């Protein structure tokens, strides 16, 4: 099945992104939201981890959360798509289920 | 039930007592057992700590809910998946966990193990196969 | 498509309640149905009518109530979680000998079975938490 | 020695409120003084009198109240945090047009200055949170 | 005040908006400024994200409290320590943060920088020297 | 000054223990409590990190929290002292301040 995984915690504070990426199946998607969007930035200590994930899964970041945190889209890792809440709903509908990594 | 049976996965990734998620998650499992769905429990990351033996909570003044896991078999919850890598990273083995069983009606009530030790790759496949994931 | 939404955290402390609200609103505006919003754990604190947030901040409780009123949403507060945390309606107040209630009238208190039923009846369960 | 204690999380969801309680109790039993216990963030939810936890679990609110009564503790709930989260006394109810109160009478609502003063007046500030 | 002045350290380690700690911590700093103590703010780990420029919160419906940091100088809060290693791990530099200043009464109200970039070792020494640490 | 640092989160879930250990000064003490006590166990992936810390600082673990979690004292890393709440109070009193890593 195709799953939308959601990660809402900073990869510098919690291990939930790492745990998620170790359990995603090919064809899955990962949506970064809330403090999870920090993982979408370039030049961070987790950039390599996120870039590797892009080989297997699609990665999305929630635009409103990027904007709130002062993160410009030009700082987002190429290959990560920015979506709004309507896009989040679309992703939830397009995939067979949503799995939250709290 | 006339409806399609769904494959429910309860995803337990948090340690007990530090937060209430483990306990309130177990409450959902017990209530949910009455709904005749296909239920699996996954213990991953710090969730594996929920199943440790010898929990004694009197000094922290909290209810010890760990005996409730042993009752899962009575609720027809038989599929308890524990991730091997999560155990190893935490210095644990199956011997450190409770021994959970269920009785198989079809085999003269033979007692069978509920806990299945699975690799991370197998756990990923279990997650992939679920219809609904409850996260706490 | 039919969504069920679970909210695990209270208002203000965590963004989970905000994200859940904007997800629900966007889904409804796209014409999707929301079978139920289930408030669990500290999420039950979304249902108190006694909040008075600063005037320049959002009112999380009223925002839920307005969305719920506009789309006639079923917004359920878990009774066990609510008892632990002091979210009370008339019936609970009488049963437990409490001298006041604090639930907002747009929410209702019910059991955990309502969450399980929502997961069965809906096409997607989406969980927001810490 | 004079301690000040800050509690950042509500009851049940996190162990912080439990740890703070046992620390306070142990300090008092050793003859130390507690200048003030300050409830901030979701910690304000420790002060609701409307909770009814399961009979086989601890009652976090009553436990604070009993300790506070026994040692005549100053247990202060931050007003700004309480307004956001719906913890209300008579005065707050009147000021904000609320039709009920939920604060336990052993607690009082006051400003953040009480936390700063506690840090100044005490020998140690000990913070419990998430 | 007749009392001894204490060295207060406000320890900010959490990102803004995902949780309220950053904002409610700032509220304590503003109130605390009236008490004439020796105040320092430390931004460590994800706390450095609190100071980023260009925060726009309308789409998440939350109050944008980031302009309040610029007011700290008016409250005589002049010592804002930002950890270099924390910035680097997050791909940030000082240019990504707000420029915070205070006016020095003794030098004809000359505008001076409030933010001091310090190494992790220097931050450890700042923590060590504090009388009281407020953690959020 | 001598500081008592408190860490209440699992080192497998959050980075607060690592952050604490990177900022302790010589002569400080670290008290592991709540889910923080998992860091006191032998044979874990963070055992080396904790053992290294023991060269610089004293490390304590709260006994009531170990017991609640089914962790026997024989599994605690040698050199870590187990204390109860009264011992926690003593540590707070003996050090010049308490710094919580939340």
PDB file of N, CA and C in Angstrom, chain D residues 37-125:
ATOM      1  N   UNK D  37       5.446  27.262  44.764  1.00  0.00           N
ATOM      2  CA  UNK D  37       5.369  26.368  43.602  1.00  0.00           C
ATOM      3  C   UNK D  37       4.629  27.129  42.519  1.00  0.00           C
ATOM      4  N   UNK D  38       5.283  27.292  41.383  1.00  0.00           N
ATOM      5  CA  UNK D  38       4.706  28.096  40.309  1.00  0.00           C
ATOM      6  C   UNK D  38       4.319  27.196  39.148  1.00  0.00           C
ATOM      7  N   UNK D  39       3.048  27.261  38.763  1.00  0.00           N
ATOM      8  CA  UNK D  39       2.533  26.431  37.671  1.00  0.00           C
ATOM      9  C   UNK D  39       2.443  27.272  36.411  1.00  0.00           C
ATOM     10  N   UNK D  40       3.216  26.850  35.406  1.00  0.00           N
ATOM     11  CA  UNK D  40       3.299  27.643  34.175  1.00  0.00           C
ATOM     12  C   UNK D  40       2.984  26.743  32.975  1.00  0.00           C
ATOM     13  N   UNK D  41       2.824  27.340  31.795  1.00  0.00           N
ATOM     14  CA  UNK D  41       2.463  26.570  30.599  1.00  0.00           C
ATOM     15  C   UNK D  41       1.265  25.657  30.939  1.00  0.00           C
ATOM     16  N   UNK D  42       1.255  24.427  30.395  1.00  0.00           N
ATOM     17  CA  UNK D  42       0.170  23.488  30.710  1.00  0.00           C
ATOM     18  C   UNK D  42       0.158  23.096  32.187  1.00  0.00           C
ATOM     19  N   UNK D  43       1.185  23.477  32.919  1.00  0.00           N
ATOM     20  CA  UNK D  43       1.219  23.199  34.348  1.00  0.00           C
ATOM     21  C   UNK D  43       0.014  23.774  35.088  1.00  0.00           C
ATOM     22  N   UNK D  44      -0.609  24.811  34.502  1.00  0.00           N
ATOM     23  CA  UNK D  44      -1.786  25.405  35.149  1.00  0.00           C
ATOM     24  C   UNK D  44      -2.916  24.382  35.306  1.00  0.00           C
ATOM     25  N   UNK D  45      -2.906  23.347  34.463  1.00  0.00           N
ATOM     26  CA  UNK D  45      -3.964  22.334  34.540  1.00  0.00           C
ATOM     27  C   UNK D  45      -3.863  21.457  35.789  1.00  0.00           C
ATOM     28  N   UNK D  46      -2.772  21.580  36.548  1.00  0.00           N
ATOM     29  CA  UNK D  46      -2.688  20.904  37.836  1.00  0.00           C
ATOM     30  C   UNK D  46      -3.688  21.470  38.843  1.00  0.00           C
ATOM     31  N   UNK D  47      -4.262  22.640  38.529  1.00  0.00           N
ATOM     32  CA  UNK D  47      -5.035  23.365  39.529  1.00  0.00           C
ATOM     33  C   UNK D  47      -6.547  23.258  39.327  1.00  0.00           C
ATOM     34  N   UNK D  48      -7.008  22.390  38.445  1.00  0.00           N
ATOM     35  CA  UNK D  48      -8.457  22.283  38.255  1.00  0.00           C
ATOM     36  C   UNK D  48      -9.076  21.340  39.288  1.00  0.00           C
ATOM     37  N   UNK D  49     -10.165  21.765  39.852  1.00  0.00           N
ATOM     38  CA  UNK D  49     -10.830  20.904  40.840  1.00  0.00           C
ATOM     39  C   UNK D  49     -11.813  19.951  40.160  1.00  0.00           C
ATOM     40  N   UNK D  50     -11.918  19.980  38.832  1.00  0.00           N
ATOM     41  CA  UNK D  50     -12.932  19.183  38.130  1.00  0.00           C
ATOM     42  C   UNK D  50     -12.459  17.789  37.724  1.00  0.00           C
ATOM     43  N   UNK D  51     -11.234  17.413  38.053  1.00  0.00           N
ATOM     44  CA  UNK D  51     -10.750  16.086  37.646  1.00  0.00           C
ATOM     45  C   UNK D  51     -11.370  14.972  38.480  1.00  0.00           C
ATOM     46  N   UNK D  52     -11.569  13.838  37.821  1.00  0.00           N
ATOM     47  CA  UNK D  52     -12.004  12.605  38.483  1.00  0.00           C
ATOM     48  C   UNK D  52     -11.190  11.456  37.906  1.00  0.00           C
ATOM     49  N   UNK D  53      -9.958  11.282  38.351  1.00  0.00           N
ATOM     50  CA  UNK D  53      -9.140  10.196  37.798  1.00  0.00           C
ATOM     51  C   UNK D  53      -9.710   8.833  38.203  1.00  0.00           C
ATOM     52  N   UNK D  54      -9.339   7.760  37.511  1.00  0.00           N
ATOM     53  CA  UNK D  54      -9.801   6.425  37.887  1.00  0.00           C
ATOM     54  C   UNK D  54      -9.449   6.132  39.342  1.00  0.00           C
ATOM     55  N   UNK D  55     -10.293   5.328  39.989  1.00  0.00           N
ATOM     56  CA  UNK D  55     -10.101   5.105  41.424  1.00  0.00           C
ATOM     57  C   UNK D  55      -8.789   4.397  41.749  1.00  0.00           C
ATOM     58  N   UNK D  56      -8.234   3.643  40.797  1.00  0.00           N
ATOM     59  CA  UNK D  56      -6.984   2.941  41.085  1.00  0.00           C
ATOM     60  C   UNK D  56      -5.757   3.752  40.662  1.00  0.00           C
ATOM     61  N   UNK D  57      -5.950   5.033  40.338  1.00  0.00           N
ATOM     62  CA  UNK D  57      -4.818   5.882  39.956  1.00  0.00           C
ATOM     63  C   UNK D  57      -4.715   7.027  40.967  1.00  0.00           C
ATOM     64  N   UNK D  58      -3.583   7.722  40.939  1.00  0.00           N
ATOM     65  CA  UNK D  58      -3.401   8.844  41.867  1.00  0.00           C
ATOM     66  C   UNK D  58      -4.253  10.034  41.421  1.00  0.00           C
ATOM     67  N   UNK D  59      -4.601  10.887  42.404  1.00  0.00           N
ATOM     68  CA  UNK D  59      -5.313  12.126  42.088  1.00  0.00           C
ATOM     69  C   UNK D  59      -4.310  13.273  42.214  1.00  0.00           C
ATOM     70  N   UNK D  60      -3.776  13.684  41.092  1.00  0.00           N
ATOM     71  CA  UNK D  60      -2.674  14.656  41.087  1.00  0.00           C
ATOM     72  C   UNK D  60      -3.089  15.969  41.734  1.00  0.00           C
ATOM     73  N   UNK D  61      -4.274  16.441  41.426  1.00  0.00           N
ATOM     74  CA  UNK D  61      -4.726  17.736  41.945  1.00  0.00           C
ATOM     75  C   UNK D  61      -4.927  17.673  43.465  1.00  0.00           C
ATOM     76  N   UNK D  62      -5.632  16.653  43.917  1.00  0.00           N
ATOM     77  CA  UNK D  62      -5.893  16.530  45.364  1.00  0.00           C
ATOM     78  C   UNK D  62      -4.599  16.342  46.150  1.00  0.00           C
ATOM     79  N   UNK D  63      -3.655  15.635  45.535  1.00  0.00           N
ATOM     80  CA  UNK D  63      -2.373  15.394  46.183  1.00  0.00           C
ATOM     81  C   UNK D  63      -1.634  16.713  46.418  1.00  0.00           C
ATOM     82  N   UNK D  64      -1.640  17.586  45.397  1.00  0.00           N
ATOM     83  CA  UNK D  64      -1.064  18.931  45.575  1.00  0.00           C
ATOM     84  C   UNK D  64      -1.788  19.678  46.684  1.00  0.00           C
ATOM     85  N   UNK D  65      -3.119  19.592  46.635  1.00  0.00           N
ATOM     86  CA  UNK D  65      -3.919  20.357  47.593  1.00  0.00           C
ATOM     87  C   UNK D  65      -3.626  19.903  49.023  1.00  0.00           C
ATOM     88  N   UNK D  66      -3.510  18.592  49.207  1.00  0.00           N
ATOM     89  CA  UNK D  66      -3.224  18.086  50.554  1.00  0.00           C
ATOM     90  C   UNK D  66      -1.838  18.505  51.031  1.00  0.00           C
ATOM     91  N   UNK D  67      -0.861  18.380  50.146  1.00  0.00           N
ATOM     92  CA  UNK D  67       0.494  18.806  50.518  1.00  0.00           C
ATOM     93  C   UNK D  67       0.501  20.302  50.836  1.00  0.00           C
ATOM     94  N   UNK D  68      -0.185  21.053  49.986  1.00  0.00           N
ATOM     95  CA  UNK D  68      -0.263  22.500  50.184  1.00  0.00           C
ATOM     96  C   UNK D  68      -0.941  22.864  51.489  1.00  0.00           C
ATOM     97  N   UNK D  69      -1.995  22.125  51.820  1.00  0.00           N
ATOM     98  CA  UNK D  69      -2.712  22.390  53.064  1.00  0.00           C
ATOM     99  C   UNK D  69      -1.864  22.050  54.284  1.00  0.00           C
ATOM    100  N   UNK D  70      -1.177  20.932  54.192  1.00  0.00           N
ATOM    101  CA  UNK D  70      -0.381  20.450  55.332  1.00  0.00           C
ATOM    102  C   UNK D  70       0.779  21.383  55.648  1.00  0.00           C
ATOM    103  N   UNK D  71       1.410  21.891  54.600  1.00  0.00           N
ATOM    104  CA  UNK D  71       2.598  22.732  54.807  1.00  0.00           C
ATOM    105  C   UNK D  71       2.329  24.214  54.520  1.00  0.00           C
ATOM    106  N   UNK D  72       1.067  24.551  54.291  1.00  0.00           N
ATOM    107  CA  UNK D  72       0.689  25.928  53.981  1.00  0.00           C
ATOM    108  C   UNK D  72       1.523  26.496  52.827  1.00  0.00           C
ATOM    109  N   UNK D  73       1.554  25.761  51.728  1.00  0.00           N
ATOM    110  CA  UNK D  73       2.369  26.153  50.573  1.00  0.00           C
ATOM    111  C   UNK D  73       1.688  27.248  49.757  1.00  0.00           C
ATOM    112  N   UNK D  74       2.521  28.075  49.146  1.00  0.00           N
ATOM    113  CA  UNK D  74       2.028  29.086  48.210  1.00  0.00           C
ATOM    114  C   UNK D  74       2.058  28.482  46.812  1.00  0.00           C
ATOM    115  N   UNK D  75       0.893  28.094  46.303  1.00  0.00           N
ATOM    116  CA  UNK D  75       0.820  27.431  44.992  1.00  0.00           C
ATOM    117  C   UNK D  75       0.163  28.390  44.009  1.00  0.00           C
ATOM    118  N   UNK D  76       0.981  28.900  43.077  1.00  0.00           N
ATOM    119  CA  UNK D  76       0.550  29.985  42.205  1.00  0.00           C
ATOM    120  C   UNK D  76       0.426  29.510  40.761  1.00  0.00           C
ATOM    121  N   UNK D  77      -0.689  29.865  40.160  1.00  0.00           N
ATOM    122  CA  UNK D  77      -0.971  29.532  38.771  1.00  0.00           C
ATOM    123  C   UNK D  77      -0.787  30.798  37.948  1.00  0.00           C
ATOM    124  N   UNK D  78       0.004  30.726  36.892  1.00  0.00           N
ATOM    125  CA  UNK D  78       0.265  31.906  36.054  1.00  0.00           C
ATOM    126  C   UNK D  78      -1.014  32.354  35.362  1.00  0.00           C
ATOM    127  N   UNK D  79      -1.349  33.625  35.523  1.00  0.00           N
ATOM    128  CA  UNK D  79      -2.620  34.123  34.989  1.00  0.00           C
ATOM    129  C   UNK D  79      -2.674  34.069  33.460  1.00  0.00           C
ATOM    130  N   UNK D  80      -1.588  34.449  32.794  1.00  0.00           N
ATOM    131  CA  UNK D  80      -1.615  34.483  31.326  1.00  0.00           C
ATOM    132  C   UNK D  80      -1.756  33.067  30.772  1.00  0.00           C
ATOM    133  N   UNK D  81      -0.999  32.120  31.348  1.00  0.00           N
ATOM    134  CA  UNK D  81      -1.080  30.730  30.906  1.00  0.00           C
ATOM    135  C   UNK D  81      -2.452  30.148  31.228  1.00  0.00           C
ATOM    136  N   UNK D  82      -3.008  30.542  32.364  1.00  0.00           N
ATOM    137  CA  UNK D  82      -4.315  30.028  32.786  1.00  0.00           C
ATOM    138  C   UNK D  82      -5.423  30.540  31.861  1.00  0.00           C
ATOM    139  N   UNK D  83      -5.326  31.797  31.458  1.00  0.00           N
ATOM    140  CA  UNK D  83      -6.346  32.342  30.551  1.00  0.00           C
ATOM    141  C   UNK D  83      -6.340  31.588  29.227  1.00  0.00           C
ATOM    142  N   UNK D  84      -5.141  31.312  28.689  1.00  0.00           N
ATOM    143  CA  UNK D  84      -5.068  30.576  27.423  1.00  0.00           C
ATOM    144  C   UNK D  84      -5.700  29.195  27.539  1.00  0.00           C
ATOM    145  N   UNK D  85      -5.576  28.598  28.727  1.00  0.00           N
ATOM    146  CA  UNK D  85      -5.955  27.185  28.866  1.00  0.00           C
ATOM    147  C   UNK D  85      -7.246  26.961  29.637  1.00  0.00           C
ATOM    148  N   UNK D  86      -7.901  28.048  30.062  1.00  0.00           N
ATOM    149  CA  UNK D  86      -9.205  27.877  30.684  1.00  0.00           C
ATOM    150  C   UNK D  86      -9.173  27.456  32.140  1.00  0.00           C
ATOM    151  N   UNK D  87      -8.188  27.937  32.897  1.00  0.00           N
ATOM    152  CA  UNK D  87      -8.201  27.738  34.345  1.00  0.00           C
ATOM    153  C   UNK D  87      -8.618  29.074  34.971  1.00  0.00           C
ATOM    154  N   UNK D  88      -9.729  29.050  35.697  1.00  0.00           N
ATOM    155  CA  UNK D  88     -10.447  30.276  36.024  1.00  0.00           C
ATOM    156  C   UNK D  88     -10.849  30.297  37.495  1.00  0.00           C
ATOM    157  N   UNK D  89     -10.636  31.447  38.149  1.00  0.00           N
ATOM    158  CA  UNK D  89     -11.182  31.644  39.502  1.00  0.00           C
ATOM    159  C   UNK D  89     -12.309  32.670  39.418  1.00  0.00           C
ATOM    160  N   UNK D  90     -12.876  33.055  40.557  1.00  0.00           N
ATOM    161  CA  UNK D  90     -14.016  33.980  40.561  1.00  0.00           C
ATOM    162  C   UNK D  90     -13.683  35.298  39.861  1.00  0.00           C
ATOM    163  N   UNK D  91     -12.545  35.870  40.225  1.00  0.00           N
ATOM    164  CA  UNK D  91     -12.165  37.152  39.661  1.00  0.00           C
ATOM    165  C   UNK D  91     -11.988  37.084  38.155  1.00  0.00           C
ATOM    166  N   UNK D  92     -11.301  36.035  37.697  1.00  0.00           N
ATOM    167  CA  UNK D  92     -11.079  35.862  36.260  1.00  0.00           C
ATOM    168  C   UNK D  92     -12.407  35.634  35.535  1.00  0.00           C
ATOM    169  N   UNK D  93     -13.290  34.862  36.159  1.00  0.00           N
ATOM    170  CA  UNK D  93     -14.588  34.588  35.543  1.00  0.00           C
ATOM    171  C   UNK D  93     -15.348  35.901  35.338  1.00  0.00           C
ATOM    172  N   UNK D  94     -15.318  36.745  36.347  1.00  0.00           N
ATOM    173  CA  UNK D  94     -16.028  38.026  36.225  1.00  0.00           C
ATOM    174  C   UNK D  94     -15.391  38.916  35.162  1.00  0.00           C
ATOM    175  N   UNK D  95     -14.065  39.024  35.201  1.00  0.00           N
ATOM    176  CA  UNK D  95     -13.378  39.896  34.245  1.00  0.00           C
ATOM    177  C   UNK D  95     -13.572  39.456  32.809  1.00  0.00           C
ATOM    178  N   UNK D  96     -13.605  38.139  32.597  1.00  0.00           N
ATOM    179  CA  UNK D  96     -13.657  37.637  31.225  1.00  0.00           C
ATOM    180  C   UNK D  96     -15.037  37.099  30.829  1.00  0.00           C
ATOM    181  N   UNK D  97     -16.032  37.370  31.653  1.00  0.00           N
ATOM    182  CA  UNK D  97     -17.391  36.984  31.296  1.00  0.00           C
ATOM    183  C   UNK D  97     -17.595  35.485  31.197  1.00  0.00           C
ATOM    184  N   UNK D  98     -16.992  34.725  32.097  1.00  0.00           N
ATOM    185  CA  UNK D  98     -17.164  33.271  32.096  1.00  0.00           C
ATOM    186  C   UNK D  98     -18.234  32.893  33.132  1.00  0.00           C
ATOM    187  N   UNK D  99     -18.992  31.832  32.830  1.00  0.00           N
ATOM    188  CA  UNK D  99     -20.127  31.457  33.674  1.00  0.00           C
ATOM    189  C   UNK D  99     -19.776  30.363  34.685  1.00  0.00           C
ATOM    190  N   UNK D 100     -18.494  30.026  34.797  1.00  0.00           N
ATOM    191  CA  UNK D 100     -18.105  28.983  35.749  1.00  0.00           C
ATOM    192  C   UNK D 100     -16.649  29.184  36.142  1.00  0.00           C
ATOM    193  N   UNK D 101     -16.257  28.573  37.223  1.00  0.00           N
ATOM    194  CA  UNK D 101     -14.854  28.540  37.623  1.00  0.00           C
ATOM    195  C   UNK D 101     -14.452  27.074  37.749  1.00  0.00           C
ATOM    196  N   UNK D 102     -13.153  26.805  37.679  1.00  0.00           N
ATOM    197  CA  UNK D 102     -12.707  25.413  37.841  1.00  0.00           C
ATOM    198  C   UNK D 102     -11.471  25.291  38.723  1.00  0.00           C
ATOM    199  N   UNK D 103     -11.002  26.390  39.284  1.00  0.00           N
ATOM    200  CA  UNK D 103      -9.772  26.306  40.065  1.00  0.00           C
ATOM    201  C   UNK D 103     -10.055  25.669  41.430  1.00  0.00           C
ATOM    202  N   UNK D 104      -9.100  24.894  41.881  1.00  0.00           N
ATOM    203  CA  UNK D 104      -9.173  24.306  43.221  1.00  0.00           C
ATOM    204  C   UNK D 104      -8.816  25.402  44.223  1.00  0.00           C
ATOM    205  N   UNK D 105      -9.550  25.501  45.336  1.00  0.00           N
ATOM    206  CA  UNK D 105      -9.337  26.628  46.266  1.00  0.00           C
ATOM    207  C   UNK D 105      -7.948  26.691  46.905  1.00  0.00           C
ATOM    208  N   UNK D 106      -7.165  25.622  46.844  1.00  0.00           N
ATOM    209  CA  UNK D 106      -5.828  25.669  47.428  1.00  0.00           C
ATOM    210  C   UNK D 106      -4.835  26.418  46.529  1.00  0.00           C
ATOM    211  N   UNK D 107      -5.202  26.688  45.298  1.00  0.00           N
ATOM    212  CA  UNK D 107      -4.301  27.379  44.375  1.00  0.00           C
ATOM    213  C   UNK D 107      -4.759  28.836  44.229  1.00  0.00           C
ATOM    214  N   UNK D 108      -3.822  29.704  43.841  1.00  0.00           N
ATOM    215  CA  UNK D 108      -4.219  31.079  43.527  1.00  0.00           C
ATOM    216  C   UNK D 108      -3.626  31.476  42.180  1.00  0.00           C
ATOM    217  N   UNK D 109      -4.324  32.366  41.513  1.00  0.00           N
ATOM    218  CA  UNK D 109      -3.872  32.854  40.207  1.00  0.00           C
ATOM    219  C   UNK D 109      -3.139  34.172  40.398  1.00  0.00           C
ATOM    220  N   UNK D 110      -1.965  34.292  39.789  1.00  0.00           N
ATOM    221  CA  UNK D 110      -1.243  35.557  39.871  1.00  0.00           C
ATOM    222  C   UNK D 110      -0.317  35.693  38.661  1.00  0.00           C
ATOM    223  N   UNK D 111       0.491  36.729  38.662  1.00  0.00           N
ATOM    224  CA  UNK D 111       1.279  37.042  37.470  1.00  0.00           C
ATOM    225  C   UNK D 111       2.635  36.354  37.434  1.00  0.00           C
ATOM    226  N   UNK D 112       3.294  36.486  36.276  1.00  0.00           N
ATOM    227  CA  UNK D 112       4.610  35.896  36.073  1.00  0.00           C
ATOM    228  C   UNK D 112       5.669  36.477  37.009  1.00  0.00           C
ATOM    229  N   UNK D 113       5.414  37.683  37.503  1.00  0.00           N
ATOM    230  CA  UNK D 113       6.357  38.279  38.433  1.00  0.00           C
ATOM    231  C   UNK D 113       6.577  37.396  39.657  1.00  0.00           C
ATOM    232  N   UNK D 114       5.563  36.591  39.990  1.00  0.00           N
ATOM    233  CA  UNK D 114       5.666  35.684  41.132  1.00  0.00           C
ATOM    234  C   UNK D 114       6.724  34.607  40.900  1.00  0.00           C
ATOM    235  N   UNK D 115       6.922  34.238  39.644  1.00  0.00           N
ATOM    236  CA  UNK D 115       7.972  33.264  39.329  1.00  0.00           C
ATOM    237  C   UNK D 115       9.342  33.914  39.483  1.00  0.00           C
ATOM    238  N   UNK D 116       9.460  35.125  38.939  1.00  0.00           N
ATOM    239  CA  UNK D 116      10.741  35.825  39.007  1.00  0.00           C
ATOM    240  C   UNK D 116      11.103  36.115  40.466  1.00  0.00           C
ATOM    241  N   UNK D 117      10.114  36.560  41.221  1.00  0.00           N
ATOM    242  CA  UNK D 117      10.356  36.827  42.647  1.00  0.00           C
ATOM    243  C   UNK D 117      10.786  35.545  43.372  1.00  0.00           C
ATOM    244  N   UNK D 118      10.141  34.441  43.039  1.00  0.00           N
ATOM    245  CA  UNK D 118      10.493  33.168  43.675  1.00  0.00           C
ATOM    246  C   UNK D 118      11.942  32.798  43.382  1.00  0.00           C
ATOM    247  N   UNK D 119      12.376  33.052  42.147  1.00  0.00           N
ATOM    248  CA  UNK D 119      13.753  32.744  41.775  1.00  0.00           C
ATOM    249  C   UNK D 119      14.738  33.619  42.539  1.00  0.00           C
ATOM    250  N   UNK D 120      14.322  34.861  42.804  1.00  0.00           N
ATOM    251  CA  UNK D 120      15.193  35.780  43.543  1.00  0.00           C
ATOM    252  C   UNK D 120      15.249  35.400  45.027  1.00  0.00           C
ATOM    253  N   UNK D 121      14.092  35.121  45.595  1.00  0.00           N
ATOM    254  CA  UNK D 121      13.999  34.902  47.040  1.00  0.00           C
ATOM    255  C   UNK D 121      14.472  33.518  47.480  1.00  0.00           C
ATOM    256  N   UNK D 122      14.511  32.560  46.560  1.00  0.00           N
ATOM    257  CA  UNK D 122      14.855  31.191  46.944  1.00  0.00           C
ATOM    258  C   UNK D 122      16.331  30.912  46.729  1.00  0.00           C
ATOM    259  N   UNK D 123      16.804  29.873  47.391  1.00  0.00           N
ATOM    260  CA  UNK D 123      18.187  29.444  47.192  1.00  0.00           C
ATOM    261  C   UNK D 123      18.331  28.625  45.912  1.00  0.00           C
ATOM    262  N   UNK D 124      17.262  27.891  45.556  1.00  0.00           N
ATOM    263  CA  UNK D 124      17.313  27.053  44.362  1.00  0.00           C
ATOM    264  C   UNK D 124      15.979  27.109  43.636  1.00  0.00           C
ATOM    265  N   UNK D 125      16.043  27.249  42.309  1.00  0.00           N
ATOM    266  CA  UNK D 125      14.860  27.071  41.463  1.00  0.00           C
ATOM    267  C   UNK D 125      14.992  25.706  40.795  1.00  0.00           C
TER     268      UNK D 125
END
